[in-house]
mmCIF file of C-alpha atoms in Angstrom:
data_model
loop_
_atom_site.group_PDB
_atom_site.id
_atom_site.type_symbol
_atom_site.label_atom_id
_atom_site.label_comp_id
_atom_site.label_asym_id
_atom_site.label_seq_id
_atom_site.Cartn_x
_atom_site.Cartn_y
_atom_site.Cartn_z
ATOM 1 C CA PHE A 1 6.441 -135.321 -9.423
ATOM 2 C CA SER A 2 2.841 -135.575 -10.999
ATOM 3 C CA LYS A 3 1.781 -138.384 -13.312
ATOM 4 C CA GLY A 4 1.204 -136.771 -16.687
ATOM 5 C CA PRO A 5 3.976 -136.565 -19.283
ATOM 6 C CA CYS A 6 5.279 -133.201 -20.448
ATOM 7 C CA SER A 7 3.797 -132.289 -23.788
ATOM 8 C CA SER A 8 6.234 -129.523 -24.693
ATOM 9 C CA ALA A 9 9.351 -127.717 -23.587
ATOM 10 C CA ALA A 10 7.151 -124.827 -22.468
ATOM 11 C CA ALA A 11 5.257 -127.132 -20.132
ATOM 12 C CA CYS A 12 8.481 -128.583 -18.733
ATOM 13 C CA PRO A 13 11.042 -125.740 -18.596
ATOM 14 C CA SER A 14 14.691 -126.214 -17.784
ATOM 15 C CA VAL A 15 15.397 -126.654 -14.081
ATOM 16 C CA ALA A 16 17.830 -123.728 -13.962
ATOM 17 C CA MET A 17 16.312 -120.248 -13.624
ATOM 18 C CA ALA A 18 17.770 -116.914 -14.664
ATOM 19 C CA ASP A 19 18.530 -115.846 -11.085
ATOM 20 C CA GLY A 20 20.453 -119.045 -10.412
ATOM 21 C CA ALA A 21 17.866 -120.577 -8.078
ATOM 22 C CA LEU A 22 15.770 -123.638 -8.877
ATOM 23 C CA PRO A 23 11.991 -123.487 -9.383
ATOM 24 C CA ARG A 24 9.832 -125.491 -7.000
ATOM 25 C CA GLU A 25 7.992 -127.129 -9.915
ATOM 26 C CA PRO A 26 10.235 -128.287 -12.806
ATOM 27 C CA GLY A 27 7.101 -128.803 -14.930
ATOM 28 C CA ALA A 28 3.374 -128.189 -14.671
ATOM 29 C CA SER A 29 2.580 -131.897 -15.218
ATOM 30 C CA ASP A 30 5.823 -133.336 -13.936
ATOM 31 C CA THR A 31 6.522 -136.162 -11.459
ATOM 32 C CA PRO A 32 9.483 -135.278 -9.209
ATOM 33 C CA ASP A 33 8.810 -138.080 -6.665
ATOM 34 C CA LEU A 34 8.183 -141.516 -8.134
ATOM 35 C CA GLY A 35 7.258 -142.745 -4.663
ATOM 36 C CA GLN A 36 4.010 -140.762 -4.917
ATOM 37 C CA ALA A 37 2.976 -142.301 -8.244
ATOM 38 C CA ASP A 38 0.220 -144.905 -8.564
ATOM 39 C CA THR A 39 2.616 -147.324 -10.220
ATOM 40 C CA ILE A 40 6.386 -147.764 -10.338
ATOM 41 C CA ASP A 41 6.697 -150.417 -13.041
ATOM 42 C CA ALA A 42 9.853 -150.261 -15.168
ATOM 43 C CA GLY A 43 8.155 -148.717 -18.208
ATOM 44 C CA PHE A 44 6.607 -145.900 -16.187
ATOM 45 C CA VAL A 45 9.877 -145.112 -14.369
ATOM 46 C CA LEU A 46 11.950 -145.117 -17.566
ATOM 47 C CA ASP A 47 9.409 -142.904 -19.335
ATOM 48 C CA LYS A 48 9.463 -140.369 -16.484
ATOM 49 C CA LEU A 49 13.245 -140.306 -16.292
ATOM 50 C CA ARG A 50 13.472 -139.913 -20.076
ATOM 51 C CA THR A 51 10.962 -137.041 -20.114
ATOM 52 C CA ARG A 52 12.616 -135.210 -17.235
ATOM 53 C CA HIS A 53 16.090 -135.694 -18.724
ATOM 54 C CA ALA A 54 14.896 -134.253 -22.046
ATOM 55 C CA HIS A 55 13.970 -131.053 -20.182
ATOM 56 C CA ASP A 56 17.224 -130.899 -18.168
ATOM 57 C CA ALA A 57 15.540 -132.162 -14.986
ATOM 58 C CA ILE A 58 18.304 -134.656 -14.266
ATOM 59 C CA TYR A 59 17.273 -135.424 -10.659
ATOM 60 C CA THR A 60 14.230 -137.455 -9.618
ATOM 61 C CA ARG A 61 13.194 -138.623 -6.156
ATOM 62 C CA CYS A 62 11.931 -142.069 -5.263
ATOM 63 C CA GLY A 63 11.136 -141.688 -1.580
ATOM 64 C CA SER A 64 14.433 -141.169 0.225
ATOM 65 C CA VAL A 65 16.441 -142.193 -2.872
ATOM 66 C CA LEU A 66 17.667 -139.653 -5.427
ATOM 67 C CA ILE A 67 18.010 -140.823 -9.045
ATOM 68 C CA ALA A 68 20.565 -138.802 -11.031
ATOM 69 C CA VAL A 69 20.810 -139.158 -14.820
ATOM 70 C CA ASN A 70 24.059 -137.946 -16.386
ATOM 71 C CA PRO A 71 23.254 -134.923 -18.623
ATOM 72 C CA TYR A 72 26.604 -135.205 -20.471
ATOM 73 C CA LYS A 73 26.837 -131.424 -20.514
ATOM 74 C CA ARG A 74 27.479 -128.609 -18.058
ATOM 75 C CA MET A 75 24.449 -127.586 -16.029
ATOM 76 C CA GLY A 76 23.878 -124.376 -14.063
ATOM 77 C CA LEU A 77 22.632 -126.292 -11.026
ATOM 78 C CA PHE A 78 25.472 -125.819 -8.575
ATOM 79 C CA SER A 79 25.864 -122.064 -8.138
ATOM 80 C CA GLU A 80 26.109 -120.248 -4.815
ATOM 81 C CA ALA A 81 22.465 -119.211 -5.214
ATOM 82 C CA VAL A 82 21.412 -122.855 -5.370
ATOM 83 C CA LEU A 83 23.647 -123.723 -2.400
ATOM 84 C CA ALA A 84 21.948 -120.970 -0.380
ATOM 85 C CA GLN A 85 18.515 -122.166 -1.515
ATOM 86 C CA TYR A 86 18.987 -125.596 0.062
ATOM 87 C CA LYS A 87 20.825 -124.279 3.107
ATOM 88 C CA ASN A 88 17.941 -121.917 3.925
ATOM 89 C CA ALA A 89 15.090 -124.246 2.899
ATOM 90 C CA HIS A 90 12.443 -124.693 5.610
ATOM 91 C CA SER A 91 11.191 -127.934 4.019
ATOM 92 C CA LEU A 92 13.597 -129.911 1.847
ATOM 93 C CA PRO A 93 10.862 -132.108 0.272
ATOM 94 C CA ALA A 94 9.267 -128.899 -1.048
ATOM 95 C CA GLU A 95 12.430 -128.108 -3.019
ATOM 96 C CA PRO A 96 13.275 -129.673 -6.402
ATOM 97 C CA PRO A 97 15.249 -132.943 -6.222
ATOM 98 C CA HIS A 98 18.988 -132.279 -6.017
ATOM 99 C CA THR A 99 22.220 -133.726 -4.627
ATOM 100 C CA PHE A 100 22.306 -130.680 -2.324
ATOM 101 C CA GLU A 101 19.000 -131.864 -0.857
ATOM 102 C CA ILE A 102 20.529 -135.247 0.056
ATOM 103 C CA ALA A 103 23.586 -133.611 1.616
ATOM 104 C CA SER A 104 21.431 -131.103 3.495
ATOM 105 C CA ALA A 105 19.156 -133.828 4.874
ATOM 106 C CA ALA A 106 22.173 -135.769 6.184
ATOM 107 C CA HIS A 107 23.740 -132.634 7.675
ATOM 108 C CA ARG A 108 20.496 -131.629 9.424
ATOM 109 C CA ALA A 109 19.949 -135.158 10.749
ATOM 110 C CA MET A 110 23.482 -135.203 12.149
ATOM 111 C CA ILE A 111 22.852 -131.949 14.021
ATOM 112 C CA HIS A 112 19.353 -132.903 15.200
ATOM 113 C CA ASN A 113 20.079 -136.502 16.234
ATOM 114 C CA GLY A 114 23.727 -136.133 17.216
ATOM 115 C CA ARG A 115 24.626 -139.259 15.245
ATOM 116 C CA SER A 116 26.861 -140.038 12.276
ATOM 117 C CA GLN A 117 25.143 -140.150 8.877
ATOM 118 C CA ALA A 118 25.965 -142.142 5.733
ATOM 119 C CA ILE A 119 25.250 -141.405 2.067
ATOM 120 C CA ILE A 120 25.614 -144.241 -0.467
ATOM 121 C CA VAL A 121 26.317 -143.308 -4.104
ATOM 122 C CA SER A 122 26.007 -146.191 -6.569
ATOM 123 C CA GLY A 123 25.536 -146.690 -10.296
ATOM 124 C CA GLU A 124 27.056 -147.994 -13.500
ATOM 125 C CA SER A 125 30.269 -146.770 -15.090
ATOM 126 C CA GLY A 126 29.807 -143.231 -16.395
ATOM 127 C CA ALA A 127 26.573 -142.671 -14.470
ATOM 128 C CA GLY A 128 28.055 -139.688 -12.592
ATOM 129 C CA LYS A 129 28.824 -141.151 -9.152
ATOM 130 C CA THR A 130 32.066 -139.209 -8.722
ATOM 131 C CA GLU A 131 30.449 -135.925 -9.748
ATOM 132 C CA SER A 132 27.446 -136.504 -7.469
ATOM 133 C CA ALA A 133 29.782 -137.155 -4.535
ATOM 134 C CA ARG A 134 31.715 -133.975 -5.338
ATOM 135 C CA HIS A 135 28.521 -131.918 -5.399
ATOM 136 C CA MET A 136 27.502 -133.206 -1.976
ATOM 137 C CA MET A 137 30.984 -132.457 -0.643
ATOM 138 C CA LEU A 138 30.632 -128.954 -2.098
ATOM 139 C CA TYR A 139 27.413 -128.412 -0.160
ATOM 140 C CA LEU A 140 28.825 -129.760 3.112
ATOM 141 C CA ARG A 141 31.855 -127.486 2.823
ATOM 142 C CA TYR A 142 29.547 -124.552 2.081
ATOM 143 C CA VAL A 143 27.271 -125.015 5.124
ATOM 144 C CA SER A 144 30.163 -125.721 7.502
ATOM 145 C CA ASN A 145 32.253 -122.689 6.470
ATOM 146 C CA THR A 146 35.310 -124.824 5.754
ATOM 147 C CA SER A 147 38.606 -122.946 5.863
ATOM 148 C CA PRO A 148 40.386 -122.444 2.497
ATOM 149 C CA GLU A 149 43.333 -124.509 3.752
ATOM 150 C CA LEU A 150 41.177 -127.492 4.689
ATOM 151 C CA GLU A 151 39.209 -127.199 1.446
ATOM 152 C CA THR A 152 42.478 -127.367 -0.521
ATOM 153 C CA ARG A 153 43.511 -130.474 1.403
ATOM 154 C CA LEU A 154 40.147 -132.145 0.791
ATOM 155 C CA TYR A 155 40.437 -131.501 -2.932
ATOM 156 C CA GLY A 156 44.112 -132.482 -2.962
ATOM 157 C CA SER A 157 43.408 -136.210 -2.699
ATOM 158 C CA ASP A 158 41.391 -136.310 -5.927
ATOM 159 C CA PRO A 159 44.339 -136.437 -8.376
ATOM 160 C CA ILE A 160 45.836 -139.393 -6.471
ATOM 161 C CA THR A 161 42.705 -141.526 -6.597
ATOM 162 C CA GLU A 162 41.959 -140.419 -10.166
ATOM 163 C CA GLY A 163 45.499 -141.244 -11.321
ATOM 164 C CA PHE A 164 45.830 -144.662 -9.692
ATOM 165 C CA GLY A 165 42.265 -145.942 -9.518
ATOM 166 C CA CYS A 166 40.633 -144.896 -12.790
ATOM 167 C CA ALA A 167 40.695 -146.529 -16.216
ATOM 168 C CA LYS A 168 38.948 -146.340 -19.577
ATOM 169 C CA THR A 169 35.804 -148.426 -20.058
ATOM 170 C CA VAL A 170 33.482 -148.655 -23.056
ATOM 171 C CA ARG A 171 31.149 -146.178 -21.297
ATOM 172 C CA ASN A 172 33.569 -143.796 -19.617
ATOM 173 C CA ASP A 173 37.087 -142.641 -20.529
ATOM 174 C CA ASN A 174 37.944 -142.033 -16.858
ATOM 175 C CA SER A 175 35.945 -144.536 -14.837
ATOM 176 C CA SER A 176 36.549 -145.085 -11.121
ATOM 177 C CA ARG A 177 37.399 -148.763 -10.905
ATOM 178 C CA MET A 178 37.324 -148.989 -7.108
ATOM 179 C CA GLY A 179 35.036 -148.285 -4.211
ATOM 180 C CA LYS A 180 35.719 -145.182 -2.163
ATOM 181 C CA PHE A 181 34.752 -144.426 1.454
ATOM 182 C CA THR A 182 35.140 -140.791 2.456
ATOM 183 C CA ALA A 183 34.626 -139.859 6.108
ATOM 184 C CA LEU A 184 34.130 -136.224 7.111
ATOM 185 C CA ASN A 185 34.831 -135.319 10.732
ATOM 186 C CA PHE A 186 32.679 -132.557 12.257
ATOM 187 C CA ASP A 187 33.162 -130.690 15.526
ATOM 188 C CA PRO A 188 30.268 -129.996 17.983
ATOM 189 C CA SER A 189 29.348 -126.864 16.019
ATOM 190 C CA ALA A 190 28.922 -128.959 12.830
ATOM 191 C CA ARG A 191 32.028 -127.584 11.130
ATOM 192 C CA ILE A 192 34.294 -129.910 9.159
ATOM 193 C CA GLN A 193 37.543 -130.490 11.030
ATOM 194 C CA GLY A 194 39.115 -133.101 8.763
ATOM 195 C CA ALA A 195 38.506 -136.016 6.446
ATOM 196 C CA SER A 196 39.832 -139.446 5.575
ATOM 197 C CA LEU A 197 39.536 -141.501 2.396
ATOM 198 C CA ASN A 198 39.805 -145.257 2.000
ATOM 199 C CA THR A 199 39.660 -147.204 -1.256
ATOM 200 C CA TYR A 200 38.425 -150.776 -1.551
ATOM 201 C CA LEU A 201 37.275 -153.334 -4.125
ATOM 202 C CA LEU A 202 40.033 -152.246 -6.516
ATOM 203 C CA GLU A 203 39.423 -153.982 -9.845
ATOM 204 C CA LYS A 204 42.733 -155.894 -9.832
ATOM 205 C CA THR A 205 41.798 -158.140 -12.759
ATOM 206 C CA ARG A 206 42.104 -155.097 -15.032
ATOM 207 C CA VAL A 207 45.885 -155.184 -14.510
ATOM 208 C CA THR A 208 46.229 -158.545 -16.284
ATOM 209 C CA GLN A 209 43.270 -158.533 -18.676
ATOM 210 C CA CYS A 210 41.127 -155.812 -20.257
ATOM 211 C CA GLY A 211 37.995 -156.114 -22.346
ATOM 212 C CA PRO A 212 37.822 -154.838 -25.947
ATOM 213 C CA GLY A 213 37.983 -151.037 -26.054
ATOM 214 C CA GLU A 214 39.083 -150.781 -22.415
ATOM 215 C CA ARG A 215 42.395 -149.963 -20.735
ATOM 216 C CA SER A 216 44.308 -150.812 -17.603
ATOM 217 C CA TYR A 217 45.301 -148.272 -14.946
#
């Protein structure tokens, strides 16, 4: 990501392209990696995130960290063409920032190093943590050629956690009020063989007392 602000929509086009793939440069004077900037003070970071968000560039790198800003609308960033783009990428840092990039880096490191990998997704209520986790799961299922049966089982746990662990907050009508640890099990050929999900830090105080404008489970 370069240092100058975008002066117009033409200079900073939407991230999604007509063919479904993502351009390598979201904007001619854009800054996709804050870690390469001369300064990372709060004002500079907020200005860059605001400018990129205004041009539908909702992902920004900061070194090995990916910052995702909720677009509050549907984006054409998760098609099969984009999945293939990150699967076949020779250099992930050369690609635009994306949740698929994070998932691909973890998957490649697992294969190369032969060790388990961890991805931490954090943020405020309504920031898009659940959706970001789903997108990374989508990529991992795509690159590991998950069977339809296993894919159905992986998706099948969502309604349970959504129904018993989510509640309305002032920022999000369906906010996950618990922590979630999802473990994917891969075989030696890097194909998903199964998964497990554990919940923790359930916000039990919500059962007895809710803030104004909020609800219990």
